[in-house]
CSV table of C-alpha atoms in Angstrom, one decimal:
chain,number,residue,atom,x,y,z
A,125,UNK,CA,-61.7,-12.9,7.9
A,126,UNK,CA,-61.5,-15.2,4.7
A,127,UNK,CA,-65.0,-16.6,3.2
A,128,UNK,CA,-65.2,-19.7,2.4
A,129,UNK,CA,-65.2,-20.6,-1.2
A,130,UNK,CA,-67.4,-23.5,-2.5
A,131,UNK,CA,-64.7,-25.6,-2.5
A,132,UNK,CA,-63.7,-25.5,1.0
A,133,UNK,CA,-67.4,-26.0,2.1
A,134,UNK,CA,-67.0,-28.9,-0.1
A,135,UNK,CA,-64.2,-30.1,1.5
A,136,UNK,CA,-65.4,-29.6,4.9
A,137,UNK,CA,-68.9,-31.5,4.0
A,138,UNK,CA,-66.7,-34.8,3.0
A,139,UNK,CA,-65.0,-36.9,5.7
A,140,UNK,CA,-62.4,-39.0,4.8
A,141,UNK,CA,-62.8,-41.5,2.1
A,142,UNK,CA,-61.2,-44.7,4.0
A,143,UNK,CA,-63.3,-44.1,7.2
A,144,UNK,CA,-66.2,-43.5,4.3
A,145,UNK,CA,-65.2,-47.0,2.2
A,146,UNK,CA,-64.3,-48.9,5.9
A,147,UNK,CA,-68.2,-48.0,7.5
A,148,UNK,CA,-69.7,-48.8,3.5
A,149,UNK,CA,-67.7,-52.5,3.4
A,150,UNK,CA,-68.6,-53.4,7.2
A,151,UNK,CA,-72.1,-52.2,7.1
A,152,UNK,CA,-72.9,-54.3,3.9
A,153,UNK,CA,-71.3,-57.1,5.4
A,154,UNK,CA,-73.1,-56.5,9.0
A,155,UNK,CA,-69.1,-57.9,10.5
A,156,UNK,CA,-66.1,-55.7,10.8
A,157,UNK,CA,-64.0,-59.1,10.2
A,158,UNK,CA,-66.1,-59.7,6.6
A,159,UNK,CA,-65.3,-55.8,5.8
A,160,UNK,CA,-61.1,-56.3,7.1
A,161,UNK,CA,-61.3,-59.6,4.8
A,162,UNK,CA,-62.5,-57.5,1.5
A,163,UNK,CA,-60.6,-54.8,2.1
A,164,UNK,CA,-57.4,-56.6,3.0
A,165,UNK,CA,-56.7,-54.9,6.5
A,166,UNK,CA,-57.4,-55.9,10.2
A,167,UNK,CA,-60.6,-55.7,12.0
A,168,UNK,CA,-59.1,-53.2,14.7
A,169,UNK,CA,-58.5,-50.8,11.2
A,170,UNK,CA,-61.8,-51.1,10.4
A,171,UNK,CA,-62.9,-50.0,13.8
A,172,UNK,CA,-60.8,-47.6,14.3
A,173,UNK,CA,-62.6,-46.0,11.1
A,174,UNK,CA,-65.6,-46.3,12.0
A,175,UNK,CA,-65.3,-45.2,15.3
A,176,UNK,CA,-63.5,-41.8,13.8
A,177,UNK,CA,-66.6,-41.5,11.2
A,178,UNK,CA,-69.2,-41.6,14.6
A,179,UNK,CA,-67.1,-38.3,16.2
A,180,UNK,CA,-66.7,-36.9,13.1
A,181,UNK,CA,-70.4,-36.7,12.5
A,182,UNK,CA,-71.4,-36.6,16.1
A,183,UNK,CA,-74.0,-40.3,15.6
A,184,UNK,CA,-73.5,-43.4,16.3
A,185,UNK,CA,-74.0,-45.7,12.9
A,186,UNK,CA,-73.9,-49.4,15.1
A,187,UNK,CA,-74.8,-51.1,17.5
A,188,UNK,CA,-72.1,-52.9,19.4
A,189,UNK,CA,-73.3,-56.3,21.2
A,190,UNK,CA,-71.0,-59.1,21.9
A,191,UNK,CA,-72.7,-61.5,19.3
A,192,UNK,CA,-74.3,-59.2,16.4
A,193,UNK,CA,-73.4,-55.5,14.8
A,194,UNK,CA,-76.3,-54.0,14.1
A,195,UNK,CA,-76.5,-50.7,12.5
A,196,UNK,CA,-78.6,-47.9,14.3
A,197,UNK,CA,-81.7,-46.1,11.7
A,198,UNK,CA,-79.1,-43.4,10.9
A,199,UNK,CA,-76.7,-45.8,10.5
A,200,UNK,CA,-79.1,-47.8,8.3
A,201,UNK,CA,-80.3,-44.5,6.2
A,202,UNK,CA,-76.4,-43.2,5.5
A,203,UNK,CA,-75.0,-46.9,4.4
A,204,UNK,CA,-77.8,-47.0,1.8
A,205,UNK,CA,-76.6,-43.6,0.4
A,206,UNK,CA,-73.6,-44.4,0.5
A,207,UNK,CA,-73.8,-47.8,-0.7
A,208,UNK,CA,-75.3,-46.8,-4.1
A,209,UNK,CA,-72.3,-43.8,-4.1
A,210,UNK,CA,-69.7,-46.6,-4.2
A,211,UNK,CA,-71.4,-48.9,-6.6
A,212,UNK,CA,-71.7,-45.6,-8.7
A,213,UNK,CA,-67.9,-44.8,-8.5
A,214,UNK,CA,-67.5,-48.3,-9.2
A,215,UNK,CA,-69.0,-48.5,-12.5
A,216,UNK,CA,-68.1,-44.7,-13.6
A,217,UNK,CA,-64.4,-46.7,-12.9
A,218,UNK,CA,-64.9,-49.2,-15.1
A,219,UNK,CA,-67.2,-47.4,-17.4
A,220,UNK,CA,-64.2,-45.1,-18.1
A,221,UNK,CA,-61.9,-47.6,-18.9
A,222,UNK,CA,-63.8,-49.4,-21.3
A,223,UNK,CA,-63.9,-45.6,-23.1
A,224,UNK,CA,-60.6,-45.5,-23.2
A,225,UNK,CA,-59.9,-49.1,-24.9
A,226,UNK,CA,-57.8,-50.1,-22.2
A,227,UNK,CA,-57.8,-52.5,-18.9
A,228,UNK,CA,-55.0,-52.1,-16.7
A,229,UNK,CA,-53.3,-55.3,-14.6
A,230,UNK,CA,-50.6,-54.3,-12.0
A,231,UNK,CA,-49.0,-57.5,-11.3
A,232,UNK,CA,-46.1,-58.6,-8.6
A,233,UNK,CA,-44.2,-61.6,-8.8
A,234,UNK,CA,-41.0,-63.4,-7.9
A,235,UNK,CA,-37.9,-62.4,-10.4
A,236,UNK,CA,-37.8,-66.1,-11.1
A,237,UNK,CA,-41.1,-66.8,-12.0
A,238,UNK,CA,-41.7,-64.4,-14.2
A,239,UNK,CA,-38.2,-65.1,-16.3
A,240,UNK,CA,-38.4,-68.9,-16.1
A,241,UNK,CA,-42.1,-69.4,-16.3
A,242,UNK,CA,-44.1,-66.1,-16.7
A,243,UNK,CA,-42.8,-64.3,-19.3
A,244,UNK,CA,-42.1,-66.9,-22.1
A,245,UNK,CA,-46.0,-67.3,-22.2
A,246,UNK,CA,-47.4,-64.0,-21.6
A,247,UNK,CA,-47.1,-63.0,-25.3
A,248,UNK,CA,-50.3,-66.0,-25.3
A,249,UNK,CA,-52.2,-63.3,-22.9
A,250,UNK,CA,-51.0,-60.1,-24.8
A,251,UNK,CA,-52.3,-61.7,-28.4
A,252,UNK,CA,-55.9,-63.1,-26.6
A,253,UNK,CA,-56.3,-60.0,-24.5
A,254,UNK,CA,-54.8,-56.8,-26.5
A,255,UNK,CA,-57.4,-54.2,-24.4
A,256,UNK,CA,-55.0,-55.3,-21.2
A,257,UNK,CA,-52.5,-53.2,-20.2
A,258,UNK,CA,-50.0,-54.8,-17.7
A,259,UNK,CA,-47.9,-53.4,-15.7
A,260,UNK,CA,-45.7,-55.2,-13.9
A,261,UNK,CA,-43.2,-55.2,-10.7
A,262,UNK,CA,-40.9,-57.5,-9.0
A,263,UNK,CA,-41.0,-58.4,-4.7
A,264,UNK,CA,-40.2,-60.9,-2.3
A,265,UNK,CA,-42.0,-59.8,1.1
A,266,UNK,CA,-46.0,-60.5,0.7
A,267,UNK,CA,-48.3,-57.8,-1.0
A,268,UNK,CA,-50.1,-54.8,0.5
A,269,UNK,CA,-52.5,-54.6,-2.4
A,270,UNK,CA,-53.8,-51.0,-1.1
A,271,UNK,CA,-50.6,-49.6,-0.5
A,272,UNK,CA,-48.8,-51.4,-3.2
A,273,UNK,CA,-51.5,-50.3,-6.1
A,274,UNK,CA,-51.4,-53.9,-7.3
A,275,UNK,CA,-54.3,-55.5,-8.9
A,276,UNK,CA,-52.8,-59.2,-8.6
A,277,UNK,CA,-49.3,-61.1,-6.7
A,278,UNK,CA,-48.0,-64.2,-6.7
A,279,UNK,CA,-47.1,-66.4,-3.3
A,280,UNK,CA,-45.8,-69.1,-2.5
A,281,UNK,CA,-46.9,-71.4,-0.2
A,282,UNK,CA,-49.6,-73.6,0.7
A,283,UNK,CA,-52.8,-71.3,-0.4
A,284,UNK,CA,-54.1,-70.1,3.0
A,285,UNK,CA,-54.0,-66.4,3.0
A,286,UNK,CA,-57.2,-65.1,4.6
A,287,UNK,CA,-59.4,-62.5,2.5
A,288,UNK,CA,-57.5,-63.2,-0.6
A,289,UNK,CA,-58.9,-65.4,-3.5
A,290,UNK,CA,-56.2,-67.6,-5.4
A,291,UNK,CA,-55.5,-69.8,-8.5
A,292,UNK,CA,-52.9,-72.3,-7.8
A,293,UNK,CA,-50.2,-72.5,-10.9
A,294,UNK,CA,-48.3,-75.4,-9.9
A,295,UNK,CA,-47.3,-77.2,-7.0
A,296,UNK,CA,-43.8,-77.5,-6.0
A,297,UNK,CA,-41.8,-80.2,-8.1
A,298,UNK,CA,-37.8,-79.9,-7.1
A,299,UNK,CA,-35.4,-81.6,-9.4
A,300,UNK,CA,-31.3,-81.3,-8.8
A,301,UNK,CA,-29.7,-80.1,-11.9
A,302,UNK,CA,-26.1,-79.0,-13.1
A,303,UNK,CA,-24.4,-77.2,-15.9
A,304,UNK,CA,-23.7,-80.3,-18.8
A,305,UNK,CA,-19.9,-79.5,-18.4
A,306,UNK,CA,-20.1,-80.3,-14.5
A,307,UNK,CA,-21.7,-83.9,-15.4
A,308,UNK,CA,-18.9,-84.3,-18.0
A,309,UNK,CA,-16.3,-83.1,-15.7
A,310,UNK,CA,-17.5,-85.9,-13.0
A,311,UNK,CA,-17.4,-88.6,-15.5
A,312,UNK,CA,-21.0,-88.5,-16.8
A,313,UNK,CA,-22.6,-89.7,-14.2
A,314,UNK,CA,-23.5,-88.6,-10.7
A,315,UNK,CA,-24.5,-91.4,-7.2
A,316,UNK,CA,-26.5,-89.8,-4.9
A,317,UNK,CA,-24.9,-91.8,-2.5
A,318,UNK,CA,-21.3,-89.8,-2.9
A,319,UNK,CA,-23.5,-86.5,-3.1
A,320,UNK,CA,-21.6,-85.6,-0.2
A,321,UNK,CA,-18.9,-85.2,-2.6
A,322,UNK,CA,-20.3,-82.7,-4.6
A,323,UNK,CA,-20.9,-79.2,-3.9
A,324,UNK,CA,-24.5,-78.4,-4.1
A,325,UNK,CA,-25.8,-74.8,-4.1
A,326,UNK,CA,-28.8,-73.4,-2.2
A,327,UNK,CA,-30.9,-70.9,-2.2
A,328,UNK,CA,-31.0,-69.4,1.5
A,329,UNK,CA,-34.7,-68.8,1.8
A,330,UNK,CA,-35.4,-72.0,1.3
A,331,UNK,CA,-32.8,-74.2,3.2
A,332,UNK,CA,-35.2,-77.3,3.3
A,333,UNK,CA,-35.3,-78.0,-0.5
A,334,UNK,CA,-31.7,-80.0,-0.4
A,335,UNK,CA,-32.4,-81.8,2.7
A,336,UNK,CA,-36.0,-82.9,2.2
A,337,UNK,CA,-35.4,-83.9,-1.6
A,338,UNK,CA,-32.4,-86.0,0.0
A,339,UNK,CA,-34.4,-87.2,2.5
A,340,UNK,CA,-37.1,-88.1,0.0
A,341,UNK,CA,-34.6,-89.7,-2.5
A,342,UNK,CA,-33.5,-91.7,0.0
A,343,UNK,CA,-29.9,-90.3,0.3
A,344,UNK,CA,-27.4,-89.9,3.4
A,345,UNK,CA,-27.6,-86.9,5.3
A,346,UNK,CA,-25.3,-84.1,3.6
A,347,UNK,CA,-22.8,-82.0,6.2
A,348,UNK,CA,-20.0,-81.3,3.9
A,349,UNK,CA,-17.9,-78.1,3.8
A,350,UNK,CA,-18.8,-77.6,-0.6
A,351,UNK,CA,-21.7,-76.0,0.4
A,352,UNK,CA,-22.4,-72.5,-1.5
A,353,UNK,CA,-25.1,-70.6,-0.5
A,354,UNK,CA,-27.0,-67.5,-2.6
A,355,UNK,CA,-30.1,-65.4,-1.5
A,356,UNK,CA,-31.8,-65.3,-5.1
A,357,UNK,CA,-32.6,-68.7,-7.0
A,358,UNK,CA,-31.8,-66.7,-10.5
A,359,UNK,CA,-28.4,-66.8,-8.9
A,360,UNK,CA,-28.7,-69.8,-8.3
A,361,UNK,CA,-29.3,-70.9,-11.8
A,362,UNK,CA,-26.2,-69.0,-12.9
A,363,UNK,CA,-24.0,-70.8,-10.6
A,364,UNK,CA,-25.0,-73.9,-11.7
A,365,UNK,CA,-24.7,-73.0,-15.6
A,366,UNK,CA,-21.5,-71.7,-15.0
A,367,UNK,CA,-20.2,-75.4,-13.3
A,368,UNK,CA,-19.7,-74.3,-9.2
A,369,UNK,CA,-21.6,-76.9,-8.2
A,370,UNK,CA,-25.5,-78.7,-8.2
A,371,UNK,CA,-28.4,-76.4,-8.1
A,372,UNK,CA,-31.9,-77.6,-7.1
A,373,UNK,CA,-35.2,-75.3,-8.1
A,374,UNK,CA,-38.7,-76.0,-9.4
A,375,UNK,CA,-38.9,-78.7,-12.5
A,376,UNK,CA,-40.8,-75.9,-14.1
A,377,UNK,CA,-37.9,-73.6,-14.8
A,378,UNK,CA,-35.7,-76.0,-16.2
A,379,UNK,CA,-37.4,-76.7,-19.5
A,380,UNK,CA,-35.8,-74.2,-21.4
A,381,UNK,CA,-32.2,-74.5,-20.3
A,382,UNK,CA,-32.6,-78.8,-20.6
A,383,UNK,CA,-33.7,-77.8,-24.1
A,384,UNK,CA,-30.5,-76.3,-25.1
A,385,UNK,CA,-29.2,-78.5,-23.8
A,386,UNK,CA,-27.0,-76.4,-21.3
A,387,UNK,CA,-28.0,-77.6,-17.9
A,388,UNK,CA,-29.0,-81.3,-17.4
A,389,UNK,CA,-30.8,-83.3,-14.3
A,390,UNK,CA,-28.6,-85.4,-12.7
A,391,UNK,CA,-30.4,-87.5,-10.5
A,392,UNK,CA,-34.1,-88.9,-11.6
A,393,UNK,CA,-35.8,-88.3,-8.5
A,394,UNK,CA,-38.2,-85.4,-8.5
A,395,UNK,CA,-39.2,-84.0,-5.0
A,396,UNK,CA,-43.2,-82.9,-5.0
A,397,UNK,CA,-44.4,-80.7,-1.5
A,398,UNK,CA,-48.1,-79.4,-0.5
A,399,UNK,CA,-46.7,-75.9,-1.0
A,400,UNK,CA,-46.5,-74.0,-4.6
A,401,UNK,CA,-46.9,-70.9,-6.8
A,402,UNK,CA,-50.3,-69.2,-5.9
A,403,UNK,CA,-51.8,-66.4,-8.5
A,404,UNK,CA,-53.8,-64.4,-5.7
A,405,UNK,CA,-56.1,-61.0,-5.7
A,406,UNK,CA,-58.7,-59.0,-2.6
A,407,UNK,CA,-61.4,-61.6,-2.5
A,408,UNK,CA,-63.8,-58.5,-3.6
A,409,UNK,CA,-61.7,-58.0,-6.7
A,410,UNK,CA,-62.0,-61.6,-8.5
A,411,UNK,CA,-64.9,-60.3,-10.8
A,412,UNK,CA,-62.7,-57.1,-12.0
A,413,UNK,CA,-63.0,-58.2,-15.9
A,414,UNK,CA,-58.6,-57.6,-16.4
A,415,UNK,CA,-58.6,-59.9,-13.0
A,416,UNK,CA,-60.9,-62.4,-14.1
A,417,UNK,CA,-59.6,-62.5,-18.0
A,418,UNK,CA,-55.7,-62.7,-16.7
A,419,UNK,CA,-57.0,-65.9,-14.3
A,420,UNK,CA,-59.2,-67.4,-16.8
A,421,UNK,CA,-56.2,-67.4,-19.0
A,422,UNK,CA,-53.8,-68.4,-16.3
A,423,UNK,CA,-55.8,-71.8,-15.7
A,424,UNK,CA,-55.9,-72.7,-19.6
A,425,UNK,CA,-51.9,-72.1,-19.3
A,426,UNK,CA,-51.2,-74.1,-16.4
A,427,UNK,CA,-53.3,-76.9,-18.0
A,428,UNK,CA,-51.3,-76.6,-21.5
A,429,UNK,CA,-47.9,-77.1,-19.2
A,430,UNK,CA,-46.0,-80.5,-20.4
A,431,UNK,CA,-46.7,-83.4,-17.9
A,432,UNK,CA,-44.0,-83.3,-14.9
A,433,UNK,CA,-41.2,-85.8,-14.7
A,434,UNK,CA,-41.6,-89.2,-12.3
A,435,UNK,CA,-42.8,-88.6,-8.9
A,436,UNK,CA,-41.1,-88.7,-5.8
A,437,UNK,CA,-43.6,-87.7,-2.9
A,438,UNK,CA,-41.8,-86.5,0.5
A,439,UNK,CA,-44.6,-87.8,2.1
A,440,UNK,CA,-44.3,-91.4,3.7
């Protein structure tokens, strides 16, 4: 027979710390839906947590009725405890950082963005905020910010995502645009109404941007064969530069190439949508001070930005 040691009696007097963090969240909050919201998971997860922490310590902690959650006295006596444990890791977390000199920002965002809008301006963020460390990763699919370790992502699309609080950066602006040898080539000019002419290159997750900025611009319907399609817009970009055809992308991330005078806008028209580029965190993270400086600083940015090109609305 094996004693236990203090660390096994330890272990055994600790339940899990999601079921722990799931019953803290939804009995603050008095709602399982408020608790999925902060912790960015579904109200069945938080449930299903709290419903393991009852068997695990043999009590039931709520009160289930079909219009109220109510927590039971014992319920009521452990989620104070454990209320002021969280808030105590919570500052011991930050407390130690600020120690150590150093915040940390994990941040995920589209390869594009961060080459063509991103990254020329974060030196601005590094030289205003030196005690920031940021880390940061490339993705296309939407975030799992507690499995993904990320502190902040960027979306696109209209700024609906539920339990997430966002900063929109811009909205979208599309503008067709071609390599300055391709323009030559044509004779120096383009006519939107021969576009059919032309081949124009997409980018395959977002097949409406040619159509709808046509439609918009008041073109002709395009079903031609010169069609070339690429499933990332920096490919995009490179295709065009290199003279296969028209691109079309966000106004944005044409300022440096139309600078150098490389790539050049063809057609005047610029196509502006509902949707655009979202910087988005957990609602219950906004106040983090890495979150908060990196947003604070993202909104004086987006405010700096030149002033976009004529507007072209899709809308009627």
């Amino acid at each position: 027979m094996r004693l236990a040691t203090g660390k096994d009696a330890m272990a055994r007097k600790i339940p899990p710390l999601n079921a722990l963090h799931a019953f803290e969240v939804a009995a603050r909050h008095r709602s399982f839906s408020k608790a999925a919201l902060e912790l960015t998971v579904s109200p069945a997860a938080i449930s299903r947590h709290v419903k393991f922490l009852e068997e695990y310590l043999g009590v039931r902690l709520f009160e289930r009725k079909p219009s109220s959650l109510q927590l039971t006295p014992t319920g009521q006596a452990y989620a104070r405890r454990l209320i002021e444990v969280f808030q105590e890791i919570g500052d011991a977390t930050e407390q130690t950082r600020l120690v150590a000199g150093k915040q940390r920002l994990s941040l995920r965002a589209y390869t594009t963005f961060l080459l063509r809008w991103l990254l020329p301006r974060l030196p601005d963020f590094q030289a205003k905020h030196p005690h920031v460390e940021i880390n940061i990763t490339t993705g296309m699919d939407a975030p799992d910010f507690s499995r993904d370790g990320i502190d902040v992502a960027i979306r696109y699309g209209r700024g609906i995502w539920p339990g997430l609080h966002g900063h929109k950066i811009f909205g979208d602006a599309l503008q067709p645009f071609c390599s300055a040898q391709y323009l030559n080539d044509a004779g120096g000019a383009l006519a939107l109404d021969a576009i059919a002419r032309y081949t124009l290159l997409h980018h395959s997750r977002r097949p409406r941007d040619w159509p709808e900025w046509i439609a918009a611009a008041g073109g002709i319907d395009v079903d031609a064969p010169s069609h070339v399609h690429l499933d990332d817009l920096l490919l995009v970009y490179e295709a065009a530069l290199r003279g296969m055809g028209i691109g079309i992308t966000q106004q944005k991330y044409l300022s440096a190439g139309l600078a150098e005078g490389v790539i050049v806008c063809p057609f005047e028209p610029v196509l502006y949508r509902e949707t655009g580029y979202y910087a988005v965190c957990p609602a219950g993270h906004a106040e983090s001070p890495a979150v908060r400086e990196f947003f604070d600083w993202l909104r004086t940015a987006c405010e700096n930005d030149a002033a976009c090109l004529p507007r072209l609305d899709s809308r009627p």
